[in-house]
mmCIF file of C-alpha atoms in Angstrom:
data_model
loop_
_atom_site.group_PDB
_atom_site.id
_atom_site.type_symbol
_atom_site.label_atom_id
_atom_site.label_comp_id
_atom_site.label_asym_id
_atom_site.label_seq_id
_atom_site.Cartn_x
_atom_site.Cartn_y
_atom_site.Cartn_z
ATOM 1 C CA MET A 20 18.043 -27.223 -8.310
ATOM 2 C CA MET A 21 15.340 -25.589 -6.182
ATOM 3 C CA LYS A 22 12.310 -24.168 -7.870
ATOM 4 C CA LYS A 23 11.731 -20.487 -7.153
ATOM 5 C CA LYS A 24 8.586 -20.073 -5.054
ATOM 6 C CA ASN A 25 6.169 -17.333 -6.073
ATOM 7 C CA LEU A 26 5.187 -14.776 -3.455
ATOM 8 C CA ASP A 27 1.714 -15.521 -2.093
ATOM 9 C CA LEU A 28 -0.349 -12.326 -2.203
ATOM 10 C CA GLU A 29 -2.772 -13.804 0.387
ATOM 11 C CA ALA A 30 -5.807 -12.070 -1.115
ATOM 12 C CA ARG A 31 -8.141 -14.949 -0.254
ATOM 13 C CA PHE A 32 -8.227 -13.847 3.390
ATOM 14 C CA TRP A 33 -9.790 -10.452 2.693
ATOM 15 C CA SER A 34 -11.207 -10.617 -0.845
ATOM 16 C CA GLY A 35 -12.474 -14.184 -0.852
ATOM 17 C CA SER A 36 -10.601 -15.087 -4.023
ATOM 18 C CA GLU A 37 -7.139 -16.075 -5.158
ATOM 19 C CA VAL A 38 -5.246 -13.348 -6.989
ATOM 20 C CA HIS A 39 -1.874 -14.117 -8.557
ATOM 21 C CA SER A 40 -1.106 -10.927 -10.480
ATOM 22 C CA GLY A 41 0.209 -7.803 -8.788
ATOM 23 C CA MET A 42 -1.809 -5.495 -11.028
ATOM 24 C CA ARG A 43 -4.970 -7.567 -10.568
ATOM 25 C CA LEU A 44 -4.511 -7.397 -6.801
ATOM 26 C CA LEU A 45 -4.269 -3.593 -6.944
ATOM 27 C CA GLU A 46 -7.553 -3.525 -8.869
ATOM 28 C CA THR A 47 -9.161 -5.821 -6.280
ATOM 29 C CA PHE A 48 -7.754 -3.737 -3.418
ATOM 30 C CA PHE A 49 -9.363 -0.577 -4.783
ATOM 31 C CA GLN A 50 -12.653 -2.394 -5.358
ATOM 32 C CA PHE A 51 -12.751 -2.994 -1.599
ATOM 33 C CA ASN A 52 -11.068 0.264 -0.504
ATOM 34 C CA ASP A 53 -11.484 3.565 -2.262
ATOM 35 C CA PRO A 54 -8.222 5.564 -2.086
ATOM 36 C CA VAL A 55 -9.529 8.287 0.229
ATOM 37 C CA THR A 56 -10.984 5.818 2.732
ATOM 38 C CA ALA A 57 -7.817 3.689 2.591
ATOM 39 C CA ARG A 58 -5.661 6.702 3.367
ATOM 40 C CA GLU A 59 -8.008 7.805 6.167
ATOM 41 C CA MET A 60 -7.897 4.319 7.704
ATOM 42 C CA LEU A 61 -4.100 4.271 7.510
ATOM 43 C CA ASN A 62 -3.967 7.740 9.115
ATOM 44 C CA LYS A 63 -6.342 6.613 11.879
ATOM 45 C CA ILE A 64 -4.184 3.556 12.558
ATOM 46 C CA MET A 65 -1.060 5.722 12.711
ATOM 47 C CA MET A 66 -2.615 8.308 15.031
ATOM 48 C CA CYS A 67 -3.930 5.674 17.417
ATOM 49 C CA ALA A 68 -0.643 3.748 17.311
ATOM 50 C CA GLY A 69 1.245 6.833 18.492
ATOM 51 C CA LYS A 70 -1.173 7.619 21.314
ATOM 52 C CA LYS A 71 -2.439 5.585 24.208
ATOM 53 C CA LYS A 72 -5.967 5.829 22.850
ATOM 54 C CA PRO A 73 -6.933 2.642 20.962
ATOM 55 C CA ILE A 74 -9.248 2.427 18.013
ATOM 56 C CA PRO A 75 -12.772 1.706 19.337
ATOM 57 C CA ALA A 76 -13.539 -2.002 19.723
ATOM 58 C CA GLN A 77 -16.412 -1.816 17.210
ATOM 59 C CA ASP A 78 -13.880 -0.770 14.537
ATOM 60 C CA ALA A 79 -11.367 -3.547 15.324
ATOM 61 C CA ALA A 80 -12.747 -5.953 12.693
ATOM 62 C CA ALA A 81 -12.535 -3.247 10.002
ATOM 63 C CA VAL A 82 -8.956 -2.469 11.028
ATOM 64 C CA PHE A 83 -7.998 -6.134 10.869
ATOM 65 C CA HIS A 84 -9.648 -6.544 7.456
ATOM 66 C CA PHE A 85 -7.806 -3.453 6.215
ATOM 67 C CA TYR A 86 -4.545 -4.819 7.646
ATOM 68 C CA LEU A 87 -4.943 -8.037 5.644
ATOM 69 C CA ALA A 88 -5.750 -6.105 2.449
ATOM 70 C CA LEU A 89 -2.857 -3.690 2.941
ATOM 71 C CA ARG A 90 -0.417 -6.519 3.573
ATOM 72 C CA SER A 91 -1.461 -8.042 0.231
ATOM 73 C CA PHE A 92 -1.213 -4.584 -1.331
ATOM 74 C CA ILE A 93 2.411 -4.267 -0.145
ATOM 75 C CA ARG A 94 3.219 -7.655 -1.664
ATOM 76 C CA ALA A 95 1.613 -6.677 -4.977
ATOM 77 C CA CYS A 96 3.587 -3.419 -5.086
ATOM 78 C CA PHE A 97 6.754 -5.403 -4.405
ATOM 79 C CA LEU A 98 6.015 -7.770 -7.316
ATOM 80 C CA ILE A 99 5.250 -4.882 -9.659
ATOM 81 C CA SER A 100 8.443 -3.081 -8.643
ATOM 82 C CA LYS A 101 10.435 -6.146 -9.696
ATOM 83 C CA LYS A 102 8.610 -6.934 -12.959
ATOM 84 C CA ARG A 103 7.449 -3.694 -14.565
ATOM 85 C CA LYS A 104 9.949 -1.636 -16.480
ATOM 86 C CA LYS A 105 8.046 1.630 -16.695
ATOM 87 C CA TRP A 106 4.496 2.878 -16.449
ATOM 88 C CA THR A 107 4.134 6.204 -18.214
ATOM 89 C CA VAL A 108 1.152 8.338 -17.329
ATOM 90 C CA GLU A 109 2.050 11.749 -18.754
ATOM 91 C CA GLU A 110 -0.768 11.913 -21.295
ATOM 92 C CA TYR A 111 -3.230 10.723 -18.667
ATOM 93 C CA LEU A 112 -2.173 13.387 -16.179
ATOM 94 C CA GLU A 113 -2.670 16.183 -18.686
ATOM 95 C CA ASN A 114 -6.429 15.524 -18.455
ATOM 96 C CA ARG A 115 -6.484 15.174 -14.663
ATOM 97 C CA ALA A 116 -6.163 18.089 -12.251
ATOM 98 C CA VAL A 117 -5.678 16.306 -8.920
ATOM 99 C CA ILE A 118 -4.707 12.712 -8.273
ATOM 100 C CA ILE A 119 -5.574 12.112 -4.641
ATOM 101 C CA ASN A 120 -3.919 14.924 -2.771
ATOM 102 C CA GLY A 121 -0.970 15.925 -4.894
ATOM 103 C CA ASN A 122 1.829 14.294 -2.874
ATOM 104 C CA PHE A 123 3.714 13.429 -6.043
ATOM 105 C CA SER A 124 6.320 15.499 -7.736
ATOM 106 C CA GLU A 125 8.126 13.934 -10.653
ATOM 107 C CA GLU A 126 7.469 10.482 -9.183
ATOM 108 C CA TYR A 127 3.966 10.283 -10.619
ATOM 109 C CA ARG A 128 5.255 10.281 -14.178
ATOM 110 C CA ASP A 129 6.329 6.665 -13.556
ATOM 111 C CA PRO A 130 4.404 5.253 -10.553
ATOM 112 C CA VAL A 131 6.464 2.042 -10.567
ATOM 113 C CA GLN A 132 9.411 4.228 -9.588
ATOM 114 C CA VAL A 133 7.513 5.073 -6.371
ATOM 115 C CA PHE A 134 7.449 1.355 -5.571
ATOM 116 C CA ARG A 135 11.136 0.944 -6.385
ATOM 117 C CA LYS A 136 12.125 3.856 -4.136
ATOM 118 C CA ALA A 137 9.962 2.502 -1.340
ATOM 119 C CA PHE A 138 11.506 -0.969 -1.530
ATOM 120 C CA LYS A 139 14.969 0.529 -1.769
ATOM 121 C CA ALA A 140 14.341 2.385 1.505
ATOM 122 C CA TYR A 141 12.772 -0.609 3.306
ATOM 123 C CA ARG A 142 12.474 -4.304 2.567
ATOM 124 C CA ARG A 143 9.052 -5.860 1.974
ATOM 125 C CA LYS A 144 9.216 -7.653 5.324
ATOM 126 C CA GLU A 145 9.968 -4.330 7.045
ATOM 127 C CA TYR A 146 6.762 -2.861 5.609
ATOM 128 C CA GLU A 147 4.839 -5.890 6.802
ATOM 129 C CA GLY A 148 6.466 -5.515 10.236
ATOM 130 C CA PHE A 149 5.632 -1.808 10.311
ATOM 131 C CA LEU A 150 2.047 -2.568 9.407
ATOM 132 C CA SER A 151 1.759 -5.271 12.079
ATOM 133 C CA SER A 152 3.211 -2.941 14.717
ATOM 134 C CA ALA A 153 1.027 -0.008 13.732
ATOM 135 C CA VAL A 154 -2.143 -2.137 13.830
ATOM 136 C CA TYR A 155 -1.128 -3.788 17.103
ATOM 137 C CA PHE A 156 -0.473 -0.469 18.828
ATOM 138 C CA SER A 157 -3.592 1.132 17.343
ATOM 139 C CA LEU A 158 -5.745 -1.622 18.848
ATOM 140 C CA SER A 159 -4.085 -1.552 22.269
ATOM 141 C CA ASP A 160 -3.883 1.140 24.906
ATOM 142 C CA SER A 161 -0.096 0.976 25.214
ATOM 143 C CA GLY A 162 0.847 3.241 22.308
ATOM 144 C CA CYS A 163 4.020 3.046 20.236
ATOM 145 C CA GLU A 164 6.778 4.934 22.000
ATOM 146 C CA GLU A 165 9.131 4.967 19.041
ATOM 147 C CA GLU A 166 6.904 6.767 16.551
ATOM 148 C CA ARG A 167 9.824 7.804 14.373
ATOM 149 C CA ARG A 168 10.407 4.129 13.469
ATOM 150 C CA ILE A 169 7.002 3.900 11.837
ATOM 151 C CA ILE A 170 6.908 7.315 10.138
ATOM 152 C CA GLY A 171 9.301 6.452 7.257
ATOM 153 C CA PRO A 172 7.439 3.340 6.118
ATOM 154 C CA TYR A 173 4.139 5.194 6.578
ATOM 155 C CA VAL A 174 5.190 7.988 4.188
ATOM 156 C CA HIS A 175 6.290 5.479 1.548
ATOM 157 C CA LEU A 176 3.083 3.478 1.994
ATOM 158 C CA VAL A 177 0.951 6.582 1.404
ATOM 159 C CA LYS A 178 2.875 7.268 -1.798
ATOM 160 C CA MET A 179 2.450 3.642 -2.880
ATOM 161 C CA LEU A 180 -1.307 3.901 -2.315
ATOM 162 C CA GLU A 181 -1.458 6.966 -4.541
ATOM 163 C CA ALA A 182 0.790 5.496 -7.235
ATOM 164 C CA ALA A 183 -1.162 2.236 -7.267
ATOM 165 C CA TYR A 184 -4.468 4.042 -7.594
ATOM 166 C CA LEU A 185 -3.061 6.074 -10.467
ATOM 167 C CA MET A 186 -1.986 2.853 -12.193
ATOM 168 C CA VAL A 187 -5.364 1.182 -11.677
ATOM 169 C CA GLU A 188 -7.232 4.223 -12.964
ATOM 170 C CA ARG A 189 -4.932 4.462 -15.967
ATOM 171 C CA ALA A 190 -5.315 0.748 -16.750
ATOM 172 C CA GLY A 191 -9.092 1.125 -16.625
ATOM 173 C CA LYS A 192 -9.010 3.988 -19.141
ATOM 174 C CA GLU A 193 -7.045 2.031 -21.737
#
């Protein structure tokens, strides 16, 4: 009988430490990347990937570092989507006017559901492939000609960023 191998979150490459828990990785991710800056970086990568104007060379190291962190983030969200039953935040939201930018509807009541919907739409490896493609095209001057292939995963990834931040904030308040 083969032993089931745990998914490596690969946090050591960008955070300098081993992280084995999905929730702990989300906390570490947001220690390195505040949610607004993370979303702005993802938007910048997407805009540059769709155009033939690469991200400036002086920003390439930051983009690569963000890529490594976001790849680990995707893996953590995948683990949480498989393990967590529910994460209720109703009472927390009553005291909070705006989350990040209000992209949620009913989804924010159970942020784990955002992860489940995302991984129902695309497999984990597809998100990692999307991320690799987006970063590659954002750093080159060739531009991604099939933008519509990267828009779907991008939308889900933005929602996952917001849901994860909500979970981390909620966990810190308890």
